[in-house]
Each structure stands twice: as structure tokens, then as C-alpha cells.
Amino acid sequence: MTVTIVGSQLGDEGKGRVVDLYGASADVVARYQGGDNAGHTVVEGGNEYKLSLVPSGVVRGKVGVLGNGCVVNPDTLFDEIDTLRERGLDPDVRLARRAHVILPYHRVLDGIEEDVKSDSDRKVGTTGRGIGPTYEDKAGRRGIRVGDLLDSELLREKLEYVVPQKRALAEKVYGVSMNEAIEDSSDGLETGEAFDVDALHEQYERYGERLKEENMTVEAGEFLSSRLDAGDGVIFEGAQGTLIDIDHGNYPYVTSSNPTAGGAATGTGLSPGVIGDGDIIGIVKAYLTRVGSGPLPTELGGVVGDTPDYDEQGAGKNEDLAEYIREEGGEYGTVTGRPRRVAWLDMPMLRHAARASGFTGLAVNHIDVLAGLDEVKVGYSYDVDGEEIFTIPATTERWGRCEPNFRSFDGWPEVNWSEVADEGYDAIPENARTYLEYISDELDAPIYAVGIGPSREDTVVLEHPFEN
Ligand code: IMP
């Protein structure tokens, strides 16, 4: 039995809660894409753990797998594992030998390219973790993989090929001096060391030794299919969201991997049939938020000066309401603390997400945040270039010209949500249920869970895939 968890919007939909909820009954939690760009906080037994790479289920004693579709920074990996051990846990993490390795020069190049782009307003706002440059090298067939770290000679050969290219790119194209300190370097690295074959070989050979000693690497497809054959429950944890998917997202303001459900097959080595035989749960926030620039047709309000290109977009703007929802929902970036832009739910976006991933169920979060409003709106279609459309256009420019057509729902009152959590779905205020059922009908997928408060306990569960 498998359950794949996919963000249906722009990330930050509350996937962690659902992974936690269903992961409690799973045996293995596997990530299939992304790297240490996915920050989440896990609270277990009164302790708080901040993780960005290791799957959160590891904190609860599950086997964590980083699939071949992931990009792995060994520095972050071992740092997270050591921190968990210091706090008395015994994390069991397996790494696909086919996964690509993030090296220090990837992080440096990520920063350089963002700087260059910011001069021409094309900055993506990446996490600066080297994610894009590592996937570039994977596609360019010059990447270093986890399996390469296990063979010192092979690692040296590969570094000798790739590092001079990267150094030339940094120095000759971008004019970077090799004596500068690297911003955000945890180990005080200088740029020159990030582009030095000997230094890199020494450090990454050591990582390889540790991976061998701790027997951490696997052939991910084989490992996962043997666990499934043995009857284990496996969760595939997507990081980020559909609109940040490299193929199906708001290109170029995307991450460099596939958070959509297809990524769960290519990123683990299991077949699409295995993924499709299981549940694919779309995580939906009851409204919409976005960090940084880019279109947001149903926008209520953003941060002044944040979105100069799209300030005209969004017929239904209401800054006060945006501010209210931002405060109620705690809509501030977890890492940067930046206020998130706030928008009404966007149905063209959700239809696109449901089609791309084939949701068999939905988890809708933050329904409590909208309580107390007189009316709640949903953008159900767009008008653009003289026509009405029902899913999101392929280009960012056309999406930026879309004006939403809204459907209005009566609001629901503030209630004692802890009591609702105890009593179940029927205790959710009727108007909120009408709203949930509208989303479910539109996306042709049943509601599996409803988030009604910030903590894990504040969840109304209608379906539990591992317990049916
Ligand atoms: P990268 O993944 O660091 O290359 O960043 C590319 C884009 O994806 C940027 O807009 C990031 O803000 C966004 N992004 C990456 N990880 C997350 C996440 O976990 N949640 C929300 N946005 C993310």
C-alpha cells in the first residue's frame, strides 16, 4: 500500500501535517524530489525538530528514504542525523545511490545566478541551497551521484572533469574572485575551496566512507519494492507544490524537480502503476498564499512593492482582509519571516493540479482561519484575452493577464475547534462543509482530512488509507 502526498498550490499547504497523520501508520517514508530546500518543523513528545532534508517520519521511528529523484547535500544530511542522535533518537535513513549530490560549487553558483538575475528582475527567489545547479548537472550528464562517493578513484575522476568547468564559469563568465568567503557557509569555506578538486575530493571521500560505514545507501527501487512486497506501508512525501513543479509550474519561478505525482515514480524507481494503485492525496490550503513575485489572479493583498508587475491584477483586492487572514493563519515565511501574499482559493490552479497528479483524495487545511468572515470567495474561472478559461495557462505572461470570475460562499462562524476535532466532520459548521464539498465536487476527489487548527491533533480525519 502506498500513499503519495502532493502540494496542490504553491507550497506551504501544510503537507507535513498529513505526512504525520498517515505516516504514523506507515513503515517507510520516502522523498522523491528536491533536497534541503524543504524546511519543516516536527514536534514529537514535546520536542521540536527542524528538518530540511531527512523525511520527518524518521523522528517517529520510520525508515526514511531519499529517492533517486532527490538531490542530497551530505553536509545537511549528516548534520540532521547527528542532531537527531544527540537528542536520543536512532534515525534510519537510506539514500538512493542514483541520487545526485549537491557540492559547495552548486550553492555558490545558485547565489551568483540569482544576483545576476536580480539586475534584470528575473530573480526566482531560490532557497540558495544549490538545488537548480545540481539538477542542471544531472541533466547535463556531469553530476556526481551518491554511488560515486563510495569509490574514491571514480569520485576523483569525475571531479577532475567537472570542477575546472565550474571554476571557469564562476571566474570567467561571472567574474567571481576565488578568495571571497561563501555566504551562508556553515564551515567558513572560501570560494576557492568550493572549486578545488583536492579539497572537494578529501571532504566528499570522507562522506562516502561514512555512508559505507553506516550502510546507508540503497538501490531505491529495489529497496522500496521489497518493503512493499513484505507488506509495509510506504508514504511518498512530495516537497514544494504543483505550481513550483519544473514542468507543470509557473516557469521560470519554479524549483528544478517534479513535486507532482509522476515524480514519485521516476524519483523512486517504482512504476507509475505502483504509485497509481495507491492513494494520491492533494493537499489544499483553504485559501492561497505566495511568497515573492509572480502572478496571483485571486490576490487579496500583498506587500507593497512586492509585486510591481502584477499590482493591477486581482479585481477583488482587499488589503485589510489579506492582513486579517495573514495574521490568523500565521502566513509568514518559516525561514525568512517574510509576509506571504494572500489570495482566495484559485480553482483553475487546483483543476490543473488535480489533472497533473490524479488526486484520489484531498486534505484541506486552515479552514478555521477563514471562520468569522461574512463571505468566502473562490476564483472559479479566468477571463483572458477575450475568453473564459478553466485551468491555468502555460505561460506566466498569459497567467499574469488573467482576471478571475468569483463564486461567493456564505461564511462560517468561529467555533470551538477542539470540540470539532473530537466530534468529527458533522461538527464542522454547515457553511464550511458546503465549501469543502464544493472543492471536492470540482476536483472529483473525496475529502480525506480537514485541518482545523495549527497542531496535528486539530485534524478531522474522514479516510485513513493505511487503516481501511
Ligand atoms: P529552489 O528550490 O531553492 O531552487 O527555489 C526555487 C523556487 O521554489 C523558489 O521560488 C523557492 O521559494 C521555491 N521553493 C523551494 N522550496 C520551497 C518550499 O519548500 N516551499 C515553498 N516554496 C519553495
XYZ file of C-alpha atoms and ligand atoms in Angstrom:
491
model
C 0.000 0.000 0.000
C 1.338 3.423 -0.914
C 0.184 6.978 -0.242
C 1.637 9.874 -2.213
C 1.315 13.356 -0.738
C 1.352 16.247 -3.232
C 1.034 20.009 -2.641
C -1.637 21.339 -4.985
C -0.738 25.028 -4.851
C 2.488 26.974 -4.323
C 3.977 25.039 -1.400
C 3.238 25.777 2.267
C -0.155 23.976 2.081
C 0.517 22.016 5.270
C 1.798 18.746 3.785
C 3.756 17.991 6.959
C 0.559 17.547 8.963
C -0.788 14.963 6.516
C 2.518 13.106 6.253
C 2.483 12.997 10.049
C -1.120 11.901 10.230
C -0.871 8.992 7.808
C 2.828 8.373 8.412
C 2.003 7.237 11.946
C 0.662 4.002 10.403
C 3.287 3.685 7.661
C 6.599 1.861 7.885
C 8.627 3.805 5.340
C 8.556 7.490 4.383
C 10.309 8.282 1.102
C 11.056 11.587 -0.565
C 11.196 11.546 -4.351
C 12.447 15.016 -5.301
C 14.075 18.166 -4.016
C 16.736 18.480 -1.366
C 17.384 20.652 1.663
C 15.103 23.370 0.274
C 12.108 21.928 2.136
C 12.098 23.181 5.711
C 9.665 21.695 8.193
C 9.276 21.539 11.935
C 8.266 18.299 13.619
C 7.039 18.206 17.186
C 7.265 14.832 18.903
C 6.990 14.084 22.593
C 7.232 17.785 23.424
C 10.468 18.145 21.443
C 10.767 20.284 18.346
C 12.915 19.145 15.414
C 13.755 21.310 12.422
C 14.481 19.267 9.326
C 15.018 20.229 5.720
C 16.237 17.005 4.092
C 15.592 13.953 6.243
C 11.938 12.804 5.933
C 10.007 13.849 9.020
C 8.746 10.296 9.693
C 12.272 9.396 10.816
C 11.610 11.291 14.058
C 8.804 8.810 14.757
C 10.961 5.762 14.118
C 10.049 5.156 10.465
C 12.603 4.248 7.829
C 13.357 7.392 5.805
C 14.392 7.091 2.158
C 15.822 9.789 -0.089
C 14.980 8.531 -3.556
C 16.966 8.853 -6.764
C 14.981 11.963 -7.711
C 16.391 13.847 -4.723
C 19.497 15.985 -4.591
C 21.462 15.410 -1.420
C 23.760 17.753 0.441
C 25.754 15.338 2.658
C 26.679 18.192 4.982
C 22.988 18.812 5.764
C 22.244 15.088 5.865
C 24.846 14.256 8.491
C 24.128 17.417 10.415
C 20.457 16.451 10.730
C 21.270 12.828 11.581
C 23.823 13.877 14.237
C 21.366 16.343 15.778
C 18.693 13.652 15.996
C 21.190 11.258 17.600
C 22.332 13.879 20.110
C 18.711 14.137 21.132
C 18.464 10.432 21.777
C 16.883 9.206 18.539
C 18.156 6.451 16.292
C 17.354 7.693 12.778
C 17.259 5.090 9.982
C 17.897 6.950 6.722
C 18.620 5.298 3.357
C 19.979 7.105 0.344
C 19.485 6.148 -3.277
C 22.833 5.521 -4.947
C 21.377 7.182 -8.030
C 20.545 10.427 -6.199
C 22.697 13.398 -7.151
C 24.999 15.152 -4.714
C 24.933 18.883 -4.033
C 28.511 20.178 -3.888
C 29.656 23.536 -2.499
C 30.083 24.970 -6.017
C 26.390 24.372 -6.682
C 25.462 26.590 -3.757
C 27.916 29.277 -4.869
C 26.551 29.202 -8.439
C 22.937 29.317 -7.192
C 23.752 32.579 -5.373
C 25.645 34.051 -8.325
C 22.867 33.369 -10.798
C 20.249 34.873 -8.502
C 22.402 38.001 -8.132
C 22.769 38.302 -11.879
C 19.052 37.779 -12.423
C 18.101 40.370 -9.839
C 19.702 43.021 -12.063
C 17.132 42.201 -14.737
C 14.117 41.457 -12.497
C 14.293 37.732 -13.233
C 15.239 36.584 -9.752
C 13.467 33.340 -8.790
C 13.946 33.777 -5.056
C 15.575 30.366 -4.631
C 16.464 28.969 -1.239
C 20.148 29.309 -2.186
C 20.822 25.637 -1.437
C 22.253 24.793 -4.860
C 19.172 22.874 -5.949
C 18.896 24.240 -9.513
C 22.610 23.963 -10.389
C 22.688 20.346 -9.132
C 19.724 19.331 -11.298
C 21.383 21.188 -14.195
C 24.432 18.954 -13.833
C 22.214 15.879 -13.589
C 20.564 16.766 -16.912
C 23.961 17.770 -18.337
C 25.336 14.285 -17.521
C 28.173 15.685 -15.470
C 26.664 15.265 -11.982
C 28.241 13.423 -9.070
C 25.928 10.764 -7.653
C 25.735 9.229 -4.195
C 27.130 5.973 -5.645
C 30.219 7.870 -6.866
C 31.074 8.885 -3.298
C 31.614 5.220 -2.468
C 34.520 4.866 -4.921
C 37.374 7.271 -4.198
C 39.101 6.902 -7.569
C 35.910 7.312 -9.580
C 34.982 10.341 -7.484
C 38.357 11.945 -8.238
C 37.982 11.273 -11.962
C 34.557 12.872 -12.049
C 35.629 15.886 -10.013
C 38.628 16.392 -12.287
C 36.270 16.607 -15.238
C 33.618 18.862 -13.793
C 35.310 21.192 -11.311
C 37.520 23.105 -13.811
C 34.378 23.786 -15.868
C 32.596 25.192 -12.855
C 35.605 27.252 -11.852
C 35.881 28.730 -15.327
C 32.166 29.515 -15.310
C 32.436 31.314 -11.973
C 35.623 33.201 -12.787
C 35.363 33.887 -16.490
C 31.621 34.272 -17.017
C 30.581 35.721 -13.680
C 33.876 37.373 -12.658
C 33.935 35.787 -9.193
C 37.095 36.032 -7.105
C 38.223 32.733 -5.587
C 39.282 34.460 -2.357
C 35.806 35.535 -1.291
C 34.108 33.872 1.650
C 30.981 31.925 0.752
C 27.826 33.480 2.063
C 25.924 31.184 4.463
C 28.774 28.679 4.524
C 28.367 26.601 7.666
C 32.073 25.707 7.671
C 33.564 29.117 6.768
C 34.524 27.846 3.308
C 36.153 30.210 0.831
C 35.012 30.245 -2.756
C 38.372 28.825 -3.902
C 37.831 25.684 -1.800
C 34.422 25.146 -3.349
C 36.161 24.913 -6.737
C 39.250 22.963 -5.663
C 39.441 19.307 -6.702
C 41.730 18.244 -3.836
C 39.669 19.927 -1.140
C 36.410 18.573 -2.540
C 37.812 15.081 -3.012
C 39.042 14.919 0.560
C 35.752 16.100 2.002
C 33.401 14.048 -0.191
C 35.503 10.893 0.065
C 35.012 11.204 3.834
C 31.258 11.471 3.355
C 31.429 8.344 1.199
C 33.321 6.486 3.943
C 30.657 7.371 6.443
C 27.862 6.295 4.088
C 29.624 2.934 3.726
C 30.309 2.526 7.434
C 26.703 3.188 8.287
C 25.450 1.103 5.374
C 23.142 3.895 4.294
C 22.997 3.588 0.526
C 20.443 1.520 -1.368
C 19.170 0.785 -4.840
C 15.988 2.733 -4.036
C 13.580 0.988 -6.416
C 14.693 -2.438 -5.254
C 14.643 -1.460 -1.581
C 11.170 0.082 -1.761
C 9.648 -2.711 -3.802
C 10.974 -5.338 -1.391
C 9.451 -3.403 1.505
C 6.132 -3.236 -0.354
C 6.306 -6.965 -1.117
C 6.819 -7.594 2.584
C 3.532 -5.784 3.253
C 4.909 -2.469 4.506
C 3.000 0.790 4.146
C 5.015 3.402 2.253
C 4.416 7.151 2.061
C 5.890 9.212 -0.756
C 6.372 12.703 0.554
C 6.363 15.404 -2.105
C 8.142 18.610 -1.180
C 7.110 22.025 -2.560
C 3.901 22.240 -4.671
C 2.398 21.790 -8.134
C 2.876 25.406 -9.178
C 6.579 25.136 -8.347
C 6.964 21.955 -10.454
C 9.560 22.394 -13.208
C 7.151 21.074 -15.863
C 3.709 21.951 -14.538
C 4.502 25.058 -12.522
C 4.819 28.766 -13.078
C 8.061 28.552 -15.077
C 10.645 30.012 -14.544
C 9.571 30.747 -10.933
C 9.845 27.069 -10.061
C 12.080 24.594 -8.332
C 14.041 22.226 -10.575
C 12.196 18.957 -9.876
C 8.741 17.354 -10.120
C 6.659 17.555 -6.926
C 3.646 16.255 -8.927
C 2.746 12.567 -8.581
C 4.649 11.443 -11.697
C 7.807 12.415 -9.831
C 7.036 9.732 -7.258
C 7.603 7.073 -9.916
C 10.681 8.491 -11.627
C 12.106 9.681 -8.312
C 11.922 6.326 -6.527
C 12.396 3.686 -9.197
C 8.895 2.250 -8.773
C 6.470 2.056 -11.671
C 3.652 4.541 -12.306
C 1.357 1.557 -11.749
C 2.575 1.162 -8.172
C 2.032 4.851 -7.453
C -1.376 4.802 -9.171
C -2.502 1.687 -7.301
C -2.150 3.612 -4.081
C -3.715 6.841 -2.905
C -2.559 10.197 -4.224
C -3.612 12.890 -1.796
C -3.686 16.514 -2.882
C -3.025 18.968 -0.081
C -5.064 22.152 -0.407
C -4.910 25.248 1.758
C -8.463 26.676 2.087
C -7.159 29.930 0.589
C -3.928 30.696 -1.221
C -0.585 32.209 -0.323
C 2.503 33.047 -2.285
C 5.930 34.334 -1.364
C 7.661 36.745 -3.718
C 6.830 37.835 -7.217
C 4.729 36.304 -9.986
C 1.039 36.320 -10.944
C -1.694 35.661 -8.402
C -5.055 36.391 -10.083
C -7.228 35.904 -6.985
C -4.952 38.064 -4.834
C -6.499 39.882 -1.912
C -3.416 41.758 -0.975
C 0.315 41.564 -0.874
C 3.155 43.506 0.464
C 3.564 46.944 -1.015
C 6.222 46.934 -3.695
C 6.455 43.141 -3.689
C 4.684 42.580 -6.974
C 5.012 45.666 -9.142
C 4.220 43.735 -12.323
C 1.004 42.293 -11.013
C -0.321 45.121 -8.850
C -3.118 45.695 -11.335
C -4.202 42.055 -11.250
C -6.974 40.815 -8.969
C -10.342 42.540 -9.303
C -11.317 41.567 -5.774
C -8.403 43.086 -3.854
C -8.946 43.832 -0.203
C -5.783 44.642 1.735
C -7.482 44.616 5.145
C -8.871 41.159 4.596
C -5.486 39.947 3.368
C -3.890 41.320 6.522
C -6.547 39.641 8.682
C -6.048 36.222 7.057
C -2.261 36.629 7.173
C -2.393 37.222 10.928
C -4.955 34.495 11.659
C -3.087 31.952 9.544
C 0.412 32.994 10.643
C 1.278 33.462 6.989
C 4.902 34.431 7.328
C 7.788 32.556 5.678
C 9.256 29.937 8.050
C 12.847 30.772 7.153
C 12.769 34.443 6.174
C 9.789 35.651 8.230
C 8.575 37.467 5.112
C 4.830 38.167 4.989
C 3.117 35.985 2.403
C 0.780 37.405 -0.219
C -2.785 36.208 0.383
C -5.424 35.247 -2.187
C -8.762 33.487 -2.449
C -8.763 29.862 -3.485
C -7.963 29.517 -7.192
C -9.943 26.738 -8.868
C -8.136 26.865 -12.260
C -4.934 26.200 -10.312
C -6.498 23.294 -8.422
C -8.024 21.724 -11.553
C -4.588 21.837 -13.163
C -3.027 20.218 -10.080
C -5.704 17.505 -9.883
C -5.245 16.626 -13.554
C -1.434 16.529 -13.348
C -1.368 14.286 -10.265
C -4.687 12.389 -10.346
C -5.779 13.030 -6.777
C -7.718 10.168 -5.213
C -8.326 12.202 -2.073
C -7.926 15.697 -0.674
C -6.759 17.138 2.604
C -7.983 20.711 3.053
C -6.131 22.744 5.659
C -6.692 26.028 7.509
C -10.489 26.004 7.266
C -10.548 27.571 10.771
C -8.544 30.590 9.575
C -11.472 31.753 7.416
C -14.015 31.440 10.265
C -15.819 34.648 11.160
C -15.804 36.125 7.641
C -19.186 37.165 6.167
C -18.348 35.703 2.809
C -15.655 33.468 1.356
C -14.825 33.611 -2.342
C -13.354 31.207 -4.844
C -11.942 32.168 -8.235
C -13.656 29.506 -10.363
C -12.539 30.607 -13.861
C -10.434 33.279 -15.560
C -11.173 35.802 -18.275
C -8.169 36.305 -20.502
C -7.721 37.755 -23.975
C -11.490 37.733 -24.537
C -12.199 34.141 -23.473
C -13.175 32.313 -20.295
C -10.779 29.534 -19.280
C -10.983 26.953 -16.500
C -7.383 25.861 -15.986
C -4.152 27.717 -15.693
C -2.413 28.957 -18.877
C 1.025 27.599 -19.775
C 2.864 30.898 -19.790
C 3.490 33.185 -16.867
C 2.767 36.203 -19.086
C -0.723 34.955 -20.029
C -1.431 33.934 -16.450
C -0.485 37.486 -15.489
C -3.293 38.814 -17.705
C -5.962 36.525 -16.219
C -8.808 38.144 -14.295
C -10.755 35.793 -12.038
C -14.508 35.223 -12.008
C -15.535 34.680 -8.418
C -18.121 32.450 -6.797
C -19.259 33.522 -3.356
C -19.947 31.290 -0.330
C -21.591 32.286 2.952
C -19.019 32.469 5.732
C -18.993 30.231 8.801
C -18.740 31.174 12.463
C -15.822 30.812 14.810
C -16.471 27.692 16.906
C -14.596 25.631 19.469
C -12.376 23.767 17.012
C -11.025 21.358 19.649
C -14.569 20.121 20.160
C -14.961 19.794 16.392
C -11.769 17.710 16.311
C -13.293 15.379 18.914
C -16.730 15.188 17.354
C -15.766 14.782 13.703
C -16.833 16.010 10.298
C -20.503 16.696 11.071
C -19.455 19.153 13.787
C -17.764 21.387 11.191
C -20.070 24.409 10.606
C -22.506 23.731 7.783
C -21.286 26.543 5.513
C -17.721 25.311 5.822
C -18.887 21.822 4.845
C -20.635 23.330 1.803
C -17.328 24.952 0.857
C -15.385 21.708 1.342
C -17.916 19.731 -0.675
C -17.716 22.279 -3.498
C -13.921 21.784 -3.670
C -14.378 18.025 -3.586
C -17.004 18.090 -6.385
C -14.918 20.386 -8.573
C -11.843 18.174 -8.264
C -13.773 14.925 -8.323
C -11.962 13.616 -5.259
C -13.290 12.897 -1.765
C -12.174 14.811 1.300
C -9.851 12.628 3.367
C -8.918 15.114 6.070
C -9.657 18.666 7.190
C -7.165 20.824 9.081
C -8.958 22.950 11.677
C -6.088 24.297 13.754
C -2.314 24.519 13.905
C -1.433 21.288 15.703
C -1.537 17.705 14.499
C -4.465 16.919 16.807
C -6.564 19.615 15.135
C -7.431 17.412 12.180
C -10.743 15.842 11.256
C -9.990 12.536 9.569
C -12.552 11.043 7.217
C -10.391 8.451 5.468
C -7.266 6.691 6.613
C -5.662 4.884 3.661
C -3.489 2.611 5.810
C -6.288 1.623 8.145
C -9.012 0.682 5.649
P 14.887 26.347 -5.141
O 14.054 25.127 -4.902
O 15.753 26.707 -3.963
O 15.653 26.295 -6.422
O 13.864 27.589 -5.294
C 13.030 27.691 -6.418
C 11.653 28.232 -6.038
O 10.953 27.257 -5.275
C 11.689 29.491 -5.196
O 10.587 30.308 -5.564
C 11.511 28.976 -3.787
O 10.942 29.956 -2.925
C 10.528 27.841 -4.045
N 10.596 26.819 -3.002
C 11.564 25.900 -2.816
N 11.275 25.126 -1.767
C 10.073 25.545 -1.287
C 9.223 25.087 -0.217
O 9.511 24.107 0.493
N 8.040 25.788 -0.047
C 7.678 26.842 -0.832
N 8.464 27.282 -1.838
C 9.634 26.635 -2.069
